[in-house]
DNA sequence: CACTGGAGCCAC
DNA sequence: AAACGTGGCTCCAGTG
C-alpha cells in the first residue's frame, strides 16, 4: 500500500470511474480505411524492400549473413556498415554494439540508409499502429485502457492499445494512422489541450517570477528567446522550425535534466537535419554562426573544457545563463526540493500525492511536475464528464493524452461543450487548487463532422 | 518453445 | 555528481 492522502485517493477513485466510462465509450474506427491502408502500406513496404536489394550494401549484407539475413535486424545492418564496409561508427550501445539508431546510421550519408529507415518507419506504422488498431477494434470501436495504477509519477498511462503515442510529428505517418480514427455519425472529434501544462505546473512549485512573466505575457516566448540565443539570431530572425528546435531540443531537455555537451551536439546537427535558415532569407545557420565567430561544433570530451570559438563553448554559456541568471529561482527550487527529499525520504505533491522510495535527483524533481500536471487534466476530465452527463448531452469523452482530452462531440453541441470546458479549466480548477498561481490556457482543435482525427484544426475559443 | 532484456521508436 | 523525465509496443537475440 502506497501512502496517500484522502485528497489524492479521491482524485484517483473518481478518475478511475471517469476513465472507465471513457474506455466504455470507445473511439470509432474506420475499419474499411484501415484494411485498405494496411494493404497499401504493405505494397509500399514491398516496393522499398525490393528497391534496396539492388544496392551493393545489400549484397555485402547477404554475403555476410547468407540465409540468416534479416532486414529487421539493425544489428546486422550496423555490422555490415561499420565493420565490413568500414564506415566510421560514432556511437555504441551500453553493451558495446555499434549503435544502430537513426542518427548513427544516417551519419554514413548513404542513400541506402535513407531508404532503409523509411522502410522501417512504414513497418512500425503497420505493426504498432495500423494492425494493432484493427486487431483491438470491436464492432467498429476501439477501447484503449487508461490505467491509473501503473506509473511511479502518478501520471496516467494507456495500453491495449497505447492511445498516448499515436504518431503526429511525421506528416506522412500522421496522416496514415490518424485517418483511421473517426467520429460517430453526426459528430466530430474535438481535442482540447492545456498550453504548456508542465511548464505552468512547474511554475506553481518554483514560483520563478521570470517564468511567471513568460506565462502571463502572451507577447513573450521563451522557446523563441532561447532559439535566438542558441543560434545568435535576433528574435524576428527565428523561424518556426528554429523555434521548434529551441523548444524540443534545448528547453525541454534542460528541464528534464540534460546538459550542454549533449545539447550542443544535437543542436548543431539540427541545423542540417531541419535545414534551419534565418527567417525570410536563404542563409543557413552554419554560415550565420560562422559570421558570428562560431566555426565548428568543437570536439571536447565530456570531461574537458570546450575551446573558444566552438559551438560547445557557446551552448555551455547559454546553459549557465539559463540556470544561473534567467531562471535562478527555478534552479534554487530544484536544489531545495532535492535536499528536502533527501532529508525526509519522501515528498508531497501540491495535488496531495505522497511519493516515497528511492529516487534519483532527476526523478525527484520531475515526478511532482509531471504528476501534478496530469492531475489538472484528470480533475478537469472528471468534472467535464460530470457536467456533460448532467446536461444530458449526446457527446462523450473518448480519450486522454496526459494534457489533452479527445471527445466525440455531437454536431449541435460544440458550443455547449466548449463552454463547459472553459468554465471548468478557467474557473473551477483554479478555485479548487488555490496554489495555481499562473493563468491557464486551453486550446481546441476540431475535425469536420464525419471527418477523422487527422483533419483536426485549431479554432479560437 | 516460452520467456526476457536490450534496443529502438512512438507520444507527452 | 552525472550527464533527458514519464510511459507502451515490437522486434531481435540469447537463454533454459
Coordinates of C-alpha atoms (C1' of nucleotides) in Angstrom, one line a residue:
Chain A
X1 CA 0.0 0.0 0.0
X2 CA 1.4 3.3 -1.0
X3 CA 1.0 6.3 1.3
X4 CA -1.7 8.6 0.0
X5 CA -3.8 11.5 1.3
X6 CA -7.6 11.4 1.1
X7 CA -7.5 14.2 -1.5
X8 CA -5.2 12.1 -3.7
X9 CA -7.3 9.0 -3.1
X10 CA -10.5 10.8 -4.1
X11 CA -9.0 12.1 -7.3
X12 CA -7.8 8.6 -8.5
X13 CA -11.0 7.0 -7.3
X14 CA -13.2 9.4 -9.2
X15 CA -10.7 9.4 -12.0
X16 CA -10.8 5.6 -12.3
X17 CA -14.6 5.7 -12.6
X18 CA -14.5 8.5 -15.2
X19 CA -11.8 6.8 -17.2
X20 CA -13.8 3.5 -17.1
X21 CA -16.6 5.4 -18.8
X22 CA -14.1 6.8 -21.4
X23 CA -13.0 3.2 -22.0
X24 CA -16.5 2.0 -22.4
X25 CA -17.4 4.8 -24.8
X26 CA -14.6 3.9 -27.1
X27 CA -13.5 5.7 -30.3
X28 CA -14.9 4.9 -33.7
X29 CA -12.6 3.3 -36.2
X30 CA -12.9 3.3 -39.9
X31 CA -12.1 -0.3 -40.5
X32 CA -12.5 -0.2 -44.3
X33 CA -9.9 2.6 -44.4
X34 CA -7.7 0.6 -42.1
X35 CA -7.8 -2.5 -44.2
X36 CA -7.0 -0.5 -47.3
X37 CA -4.2 1.4 -45.5
X38 CA -2.6 -1.8 -44.3
X39 CA -2.7 -3.3 -47.8
X40 CA -1.4 -0.1 -49.5
X41 CA 1.3 0.2 -46.9
X42 CA 2.3 -3.4 -47.5
X43 CA 2.7 -2.7 -51.2
X44 CA 4.9 0.3 -50.4
X45 CA 7.0 -1.8 -48.0
X46 CA 7.5 -4.5 -50.6
X47 CA 8.5 -1.9 -53.2
X48 CA 11.0 -0.3 -51.0
X49 CA 12.4 -3.7 -49.9
X50 CA 12.8 -4.7 -53.5
X51 CA 14.5 -1.4 -54.2
X52 CA 17.1 -1.7 -51.5
X53 CA 18.0 -5.2 -52.6
X54 CA 19.6 -3.7 -55.7
X55 CA 22.2 -1.8 -53.7
X56 CA 25.7 -3.1 -53.2
X57 CA 25.3 -2.8 -49.5
X58 CA 22.6 -5.4 -49.6
X59 CA 24.9 -7.8 -51.5
X60 CA 27.5 -7.4 -48.8
X61 CA 24.8 -8.0 -46.2
X62 CA 23.7 -11.2 -47.9
X63 CA 27.3 -12.3 -48.3
X64 CA 27.9 -12.0 -44.6
X65 CA 24.7 -13.5 -43.3
X66 CA 23.5 -15.8 -46.0
X67 CA 20.2 -17.4 -45.2
X68 CA 20.2 -15.8 -41.7
X69 CA 19.9 -12.3 -43.4
X70 CA 17.1 -10.3 -41.7
X71 CA 16.1 -6.9 -42.9
X72 CA 14.6 -6.2 -39.4
X73 CA 17.9 -6.8 -37.7
X74 CA 19.6 -3.4 -37.2
X75 CA 22.4 -5.2 -35.5
X76 CA 23.2 -7.0 -38.8
X77 CA 23.0 -3.7 -40.7
X78 CA 25.3 -2.0 -38.3
X79 CA 27.8 -4.8 -38.6
X80 CA 27.7 -4.6 -42.4
X81 CA 28.1 -0.8 -42.5
X82 CA 30.6 -0.3 -39.7
X83 CA 32.6 -3.5 -39.8
X84 CA 32.5 -4.8 -43.4
X85 CA 32.2 -1.5 -45.2
X86 CA 34.3 0.4 -42.7
X87 CA 32.1 3.5 -42.3
X88 CA 33.0 5.4 -39.2
X89 CA 30.9 4.5 -36.2
X90 CA 30.3 7.4 -33.9
X91 CA 28.4 5.7 -31.2
X92 CA 28.0 2.4 -29.4
X93 CA 25.3 1.0 -27.2
X94 CA 26.0 0.4 -23.5
X95 CA 26.5 -3.3 -24.3
X96 CA 29.2 -2.3 -26.8
X97 CA 27.4 -2.9 -30.0
X98 CA 27.6 -0.3 -32.8
X99 CA 24.6 2.0 -32.3
X100 CA 22.0 1.2 -35.0
X101 CA 19.6 4.1 -34.4
X102 CA 18.5 6.7 -37.0
X103 CA 21.2 9.2 -36.1
X104 CA 24.2 6.9 -36.2
X105 CA 23.0 5.1 -39.4
X106 CA 22.4 8.4 -41.1
X107 CA 25.9 9.6 -40.3
X108 CA 27.1 7.3 -43.2
X109 CA 25.3 9.7 -45.6
X110 CA 24.1 6.7 -47.7
X111 CA 21.0 6.7 -49.9
X112 CA 20.6 3.1 -48.9
X113 CA 20.2 4.1 -45.3
X114 CA 17.5 6.7 -46.1
X115 CA 15.5 4.1 -47.9
X116 CA 16.1 1.5 -45.2
X117 CA 14.9 3.9 -42.5
X118 CA 11.8 4.8 -44.5
X119 CA 11.1 1.1 -44.8
X120 CA 11.4 0.7 -41.0
X121 CA 9.1 3.7 -40.3
X122 CA 6.4 2.2 -42.5
X123 CA 6.8 -1.2 -40.9
X124 CA 6.4 0.4 -37.5
X125 CA 3.3 2.2 -38.6
X126 CA 1.9 -1.0 -40.0
X127 CA 2.6 -3.2 -37.0
X128 CA 2.4 -1.0 -33.9
X129 CA -0.4 1.2 -35.2
X130 CA -2.5 0.0 -38.2
X131 CA -2.6 -3.7 -37.5
X132 CA -2.8 -3.2 -33.7
X133 CA -5.7 -0.8 -34.1
X134 CA -7.6 -3.2 -36.3
X135 CA -7.0 -6.1 -34.0
X136 CA -8.2 -4.2 -31.0
X137 CA -11.3 -2.8 -32.7
X138 CA -14.6 -4.5 -31.8
X139 CA -17.8 -3.7 -33.8
X140 CA -16.1 -0.6 -35.2
X141 CA -15.0 0.8 -31.9
X142 CA -11.6 0.8 -30.2
X143 CA -11.5 0.8 -26.4
X144 CA -8.0 1.7 -25.1
X145 CA -7.3 1.2 -21.4
X146 CA -6.4 4.2 -19.2
X147 CA -5.0 2.7 -16.0
X148 CA -4.0 4.9 -13.1
X149 CA -2.2 2.3 -11.1
X150 CA 1.0 1.7 -13.1
X151 CA 3.0 4.9 -13.1
X152 CA 5.5 5.9 -10.4
X153 CA 4.9 9.6 -11.0
X154 CA 1.1 9.2 -10.5
X155 CA 0.7 10.2 -14.1
X156 CA -1.8 8.1 -16.1
X157 CA -0.9 5.7 -18.8
X158 CA -2.6 3.8 -21.6
X159 CA -2.4 0.3 -23.0
X160 CA -4.2 -2.2 -25.2
X161 CA -3.6 -0.2 -27.3
X162 CA -1.5 2.7 -26.1
X163 CA -3.6 5.7 -27.1
X164 CA -1.0 8.2 -25.9
X165 CA 1.7 7.6 -28.6
X166 CA -0.3 7.9 -31.9
X167 CA 2.1 9.4 -34.5
X168 CA 1.8 13.2 -35.1
X169 CA 5.2 14.6 -35.9
X170 CA 6.0 12.8 -39.2
X171 CA 3.4 14.2 -41.6
X172 CA 3.1 11.1 -43.7
X173 CA 2.8 8.6 -40.9
X174 CA 0.5 11.0 -39.0
X175 CA -2.0 11.0 -41.9
X176 CA -1.7 7.3 -42.5
X177 CA -2.6 6.4 -38.9
X178 CA -4.9 9.2 -37.7
X179 CA -7.2 8.9 -40.7
X180 CA -8.4 5.6 -39.0
X181 CA -9.8 7.5 -36.0
X182 CA -13.2 8.9 -36.9
X183 CA -16.3 10.4 -35.2
X184 CA -19.6 8.8 -34.7
X185 CA -22.4 9.6 -37.2
X186 CA -23.4 13.3 -36.9
X187 CA -20.4 14.1 -34.7
X188 CA -16.9 15.5 -34.9
X189 CA -13.8 14.9 -33.0
X190 CA -12.7 17.7 -30.7
X191 CA -9.4 17.8 -28.8
X192 CA -8.7 20.3 -26.1
X193 CA -5.3 20.7 -24.5
X194 CA -3.5 22.7 -21.9
X195 CA -1.0 25.0 -23.3
X196 CA 2.4 24.4 -21.7
X197 CA 0.9 22.3 -18.9
X198 CA 4.1 21.1 -17.4
X199 CA 5.8 24.5 -17.5
X200 CA 2.8 26.1 -15.9
X201 CA 2.7 23.3 -13.3
X202 CA 6.4 23.6 -12.6
X203 CA 6.0 27.3 -12.0
X204 CA 3.4 26.6 -9.3
X205 CA 6.2 24.8 -7.5
X206 CA 9.3 27.0 -8.0
X207 CA 7.4 30.4 -8.5
X208 CA 10.2 31.9 -10.5
X209 CA 9.0 35.4 -11.4
X210 CA 10.8 35.3 -14.7
X211 CA 8.7 32.2 -15.7
X212 CA 5.5 33.7 -14.4
X213 CA 6.1 36.7 -16.7
X214 CA 6.7 34.4 -19.7
X215 CA 3.4 32.7 -18.9
X216 CA 1.4 35.8 -18.2
X217 CA 2.5 37.9 -21.2
X218 CA 1.5 36.3 -24.5
X219 CA 3.9 38.5 -26.3
X220 CA 6.8 36.8 -24.6
X221 CA 8.1 33.5 -25.9
X222 CA 10.7 31.5 -24.0
X223 CA 11.3 29.0 -26.8
X224 CA 11.8 31.7 -29.4
X225 CA 14.2 33.6 -27.0
X226 CA 16.3 30.5 -26.4
X227 CA 16.4 29.6 -30.1
X228 CA 17.6 33.2 -30.7
X229 CA 20.4 32.9 -28.1
X230 CA 21.5 29.4 -29.3
X231 CA 21.8 30.4 -32.9
X232 CA 22.8 34.0 -32.3
X233 CA 19.7 35.5 -34.0
X234 CA 17.5 38.4 -33.5
X235 CA 14.0 37.5 -32.3
X236 CA 12.5 38.2 -35.7
X237 CA 15.1 36.0 -37.4
X238 CA 13.8 32.9 -35.6
X239 CA 11.8 30.8 -38.0
X240 CA 9.0 28.4 -37.0
X241 CA 11.4 25.5 -37.3
X242 CA 14.2 27.2 -35.4
X243 CA 11.8 27.9 -32.5
X244 CA 10.6 24.3 -32.5
X245 CA 14.3 23.3 -32.1
X246 CA 14.7 25.7 -29.2
X247 CA 11.7 24.2 -27.5
X248 CA 12.2 20.5 -28.1
X249 CA 16.0 20.3 -28.3
X250 CA 17.0 22.8 -25.7
X251 CA 14.3 24.0 -23.2
X252 CA 12.6 20.7 -22.5
X253 CA 15.7 18.6 -22.4
X254 CA 17.3 21.1 -20.0
X255 CA 14.2 21.0 -17.8
X256 CA 14.4 17.2 -17.7
X257 CA 18.0 17.3 -16.7
X258 CA 20.1 17.2 -19.8
X259 CA 23.4 19.2 -20.1
X260 CA 25.3 21.4 -22.5
X261 CA 27.6 18.8 -24.0
X262 CA 24.8 16.6 -25.2
X263 CA 22.7 19.6 -26.2
X264 CA 25.5 21.2 -28.3
X265 CA 25.9 18.1 -30.4
X266 CA 22.2 17.8 -31.0
X267 CA 21.6 21.5 -31.7
X268 CA 24.5 21.6 -34.1
X269 CA 23.1 18.6 -36.0
X270 CA 19.6 20.1 -36.0
X271 CA 20.7 22.8 -38.4
X272 CA 21.5 20.3 -41.1
X273 CA 18.7 17.9 -40.2
X274 CA 15.9 20.5 -40.4
X275 CA 17.7 22.8 -42.9
X276 CA 17.5 25.8 -40.5
X277 CA 17.8 29.2 -42.0
X278 CA 17.5 32.8 -40.9
X279 CA 13.8 33.6 -41.2
X280 CA 12.9 35.1 -44.6
X281 CA 16.3 34.5 -46.1
X282 CA 18.3 31.7 -47.7
X283 CA 21.1 31.9 -45.2
X284 CA 21.7 28.7 -43.4
X285 CA 22.6 28.8 -39.7
X286 CA 26.0 27.3 -40.1
X287 CA 27.0 30.2 -42.3
X288 CA 25.3 32.6 -39.9
X289 CA 27.1 31.2 -36.9
X290 CA 30.4 31.4 -38.8
X291 CA 29.8 35.1 -39.4
X292 CA 29.2 35.4 -35.7
X293 CA 32.6 33.8 -34.8
X294 CA 31.5 30.2 -34.3
X295 CA 33.2 28.0 -36.8
X296 CA 32.6 24.5 -35.5
X297 CA 30.9 22.2 -33.0
X298 CA 34.1 21.6 -31.2
X299 CA 35.4 18.2 -30.1
X300 CA 36.0 18.4 -26.4
X301 CA 35.2 15.3 -24.4
X302 CA 32.6 15.1 -21.7
X303 CA 35.2 15.9 -19.0
X304 CA 37.1 18.6 -20.9
X305 CA 36.9 22.3 -21.3
X306 CA 35.3 23.4 -24.6
X307 CA 37.5 25.6 -26.7
X308 CA 36.9 29.2 -27.6
X309 CA 35.0 29.8 -30.8
X310 CA 33.2 26.5 -30.7
X311 CA 29.5 25.8 -30.5
X312 CA 30.1 23.7 -27.4
X313 CA 31.5 26.6 -25.5
X314 CA 28.6 28.8 -26.7
X315 CA 26.0 26.3 -25.6
X316 CA 27.7 25.8 -22.2
X317 CA 27.5 29.6 -21.6
X318 CA 23.8 29.6 -22.6
X319 CA 23.1 26.8 -20.2
X320 CA 24.9 28.6 -17.5
X321 CA 22.9 31.7 -18.0
X322 CA 19.7 29.7 -18.4
X323 CA 20.0 28.3 -14.9
X324 CA 22.0 30.9 -13.1
X325 CA 20.5 34.1 -14.4
X326 CA 17.3 33.6 -16.4
X327 CA 15.8 31.0 -14.1
X328 CA 17.8 31.2 -11.0
X329 CA 14.8 30.9 -8.7
X330 CA 13.7 27.7 -10.5
X331 CA 17.3 26.4 -10.1
X332 CA 17.3 27.2 -6.4
X333 CA 13.9 25.4 -6.1
X334 CA 15.4 22.3 -7.7
X335 CA 18.2 22.3 -5.1
X336 CA 15.9 22.9 -2.2
X337 CA 13.4 20.3 -3.3
X338 CA 16.1 17.6 -3.8
X339 CA 17.7 18.4 -0.4
X340 CA 14.3 18.2 1.4
X341 CA 13.6 14.9 -0.3
X342 CA 16.9 13.5 0.8
X343 CA 16.3 14.7 4.3
X344 CA 12.7 13.4 4.6
X345 CA 12.8 10.4 2.3
X346 CA 9.5 11.5 0.6
X347 CA 7.8 14.5 -0.8
X348 CA 4.2 15.6 -1.2
X349 CA 2.9 16.9 -4.4
X350 CA 0.7 20.0 -4.5
X351 CA -2.1 17.7 -5.5
X352 CA -1.8 15.6 -2.3
X353 CA 0.1 12.6 -3.6
X354 CA 2.9 11.4 -1.4
X355 CA 5.9 9.9 -3.1
X356 CA 8.4 7.8 -1.1
X357 CA 11.1 5.3 -2.0
X358 CA 14.4 5.6 -3.7
X359 CA 14.6 8.3 -6.4
X360 CA 17.5 9.9 -8.1
X361 CA 17.7 13.7 -8.4
X362 CA 16.0 14.0 -11.7
X363 CA 13.2 11.7 -10.8
X364 CA 12.6 13.6 -7.5
X365 CA 12.4 16.9 -9.5
X366 CA 10.4 15.7 -12.5
X367 CA 7.9 13.4 -10.9
X368 CA 5.9 16.1 -8.9
X369 CA 5.7 18.3 -12.0
X370 CA 4.6 15.6 -14.5
X371 CA 2.3 14.1 -11.9
X372 CA 0.6 17.3 -10.9
X373 CA 0.2 18.5 -14.5
X374 CA -1.7 15.2 -15.2
X375 CA -3.8 15.7 -12.1
X376 CA -5.0 19.0 -13.5
X377 CA -6.2 17.2 -16.6
X378 CA -7.7 14.4 -14.7
X379 CA -9.6 16.7 -12.4
X380 CA -11.0 18.6 -15.4
X381 CA -11.9 15.4 -17.2
X382 CA -13.9 14.2 -14.3
X383 CA -15.7 17.5 -14.0
X384 CA -16.3 18.0 -17.7
X385 CA -17.7 14.5 -18.0
X386 CA -20.0 15.0 -15.0
X387 CA -21.4 18.2 -16.5
X388 CA -21.9 16.6 -19.9
X389 CA -24.0 14.0 -18.1
X390 CA -25.9 16.5 -16.1
X391 CA -26.9 18.4 -19.2
X392 CA -27.8 15.1 -20.9
X393 CA -25.5 15.7 -23.8
X394 CA -25.1 13.1 -26.5
X395 CA -21.4 13.9 -26.8
X396 CA -18.8 11.9 -24.9
X397 CA -15.1 11.9 -24.0
X398 CA -13.3 9.1 -25.8
X399 CA -9.6 9.5 -24.8
X400 CA -7.0 11.3 -22.8
X401 CA -3.3 12.1 -23.6
X402 CA -1.6 13.4 -20.5
X403 CA -2.6 17.1 -21.0
X404 CA -5.4 16.8 -23.6
X405 CA -8.9 15.3 -23.9
X406 CA -10.3 13.9 -27.0
X407 CA -14.1 14.0 -27.3
X408 CA -16.7 12.9 -29.8
X409 CA -19.0 15.9 -30.0
X410 CA -22.4 15.8 -31.5
X411 CA -22.7 18.4 -34.2
X412 CA -25.1 20.6 -32.3
X413 CA -23.2 20.5 -29.0
X414 CA -19.8 22.1 -29.8
X415 CA -20.6 25.5 -28.3
X416 CA -22.0 23.9 -25.2
X417 CA -19.1 21.6 -24.8
X418 CA -16.6 24.4 -25.2
X419 CA -18.5 26.5 -22.7
X420 CA -18.2 23.7 -20.2
X421 CA -14.5 23.3 -20.9
X422 CA -13.8 26.9 -20.3
X423 CA -15.9 27.0 -17.2
X424 CA -14.0 24.0 -15.7
X425 CA -10.5 25.0 -16.8
X426 CA -10.6 28.8 -16.3
X427 CA -12.8 29.0 -13.3
X428 CA -13.4 25.7 -11.4
X429 CA -9.9 24.4 -11.5
X430 CA -8.1 27.5 -10.1
X431 CA -10.9 27.7 -7.5
X432 CA -10.3 24.0 -6.5
X433 CA -6.5 24.4 -6.2
X434 CA -5.6 27.8 -4.8
X435 CA -1.9 27.1 -5.3
X436 CA -2.3 27.6 -9.1
X437 CA -0.5 30.9 -9.4
X438 CA -0.4 31.3 -13.2
X439 CA -3.2 31.8 -15.7
X440 CA -4.0 28.6 -17.6
X441 CA -4.7 28.5 -21.3
X442 CA -6.7 25.9 -23.1
X443 CA -6.5 25.3 -26.9
X444 CA -9.0 23.5 -29.0
X445 CA -8.8 21.6 -32.3
X446 CA -11.8 20.5 -34.2
X447 CA -12.2 18.0 -37.0
X448 CA -15.0 18.3 -39.6
X449 CA -18.3 16.5 -38.9
X450 CA -17.8 12.9 -40.1
X451 CA -14.1 13.6 -40.5
X452 CA -11.0 12.0 -39.0
X453 CA -8.6 12.9 -36.2
X454 CA -6.0 13.7 -38.9
X455 CA -8.2 16.6 -40.1
X456 CA -8.4 18.5 -36.8
X457 CA -7.7 22.2 -37.0
X458 CA -7.2 24.7 -34.3
X459 CA -10.1 27.0 -33.6
X460 CA -10.3 30.2 -31.5
X461 CA -12.3 29.7 -28.3
Chain B
dC1 C1' 9.0 -23.5 -27.2
dA2 C1' 8.4 -19.7 -23.8
dC3 C1' 10.5 -16.1 -21.8
dT4 C1' 13.5 -12.0 -21.1
dG5 C1' 16.5 -8.0 -21.6
dG6 C1' 18.2 -4.7 -24.9
dA7 C1' 17.4 -1.6 -28.4
dG8 C1' 14.7 1.3 -31.0
dC9 C1' 10.9 4.4 -31.8
dC10 C1' 6.2 6.4 -30.9
dA11 C1' 3.9 10.1 -27.7
dC12 C1' 3.8 14.0 -24.0
Chain C
dA1 C1' 27.8 14.0 -9.2
dA2 C1' 26.1 12.9 -13.5
dA3 C1' 25.0 13.6 -18.0
dC4 C1' 16.9 13.6 -20.9
dG5 C1' 11.9 12.8 -17.4
dT6 C1' 7.3 9.6 -17.8
dG7 C1' 5.2 5.8 -20.4
dG8 C1' 3.9 1.3 -24.3
dC9 C1' 4.9 -1.8 -28.2
dT10 C1' 7.7 -4.5 -31.5
dC11 C1' 11.5 -7.0 -32.9
dC12 C1' 15.8 -9.4 -32.2
dA13 C1' 19.0 -12.4 -29.9
dG14 C1' 20.1 -15.2 -26.3
dT15 C1' 18.7 -18.5 -22.5
dG16 C1' 16.8 -22.5 -20.4

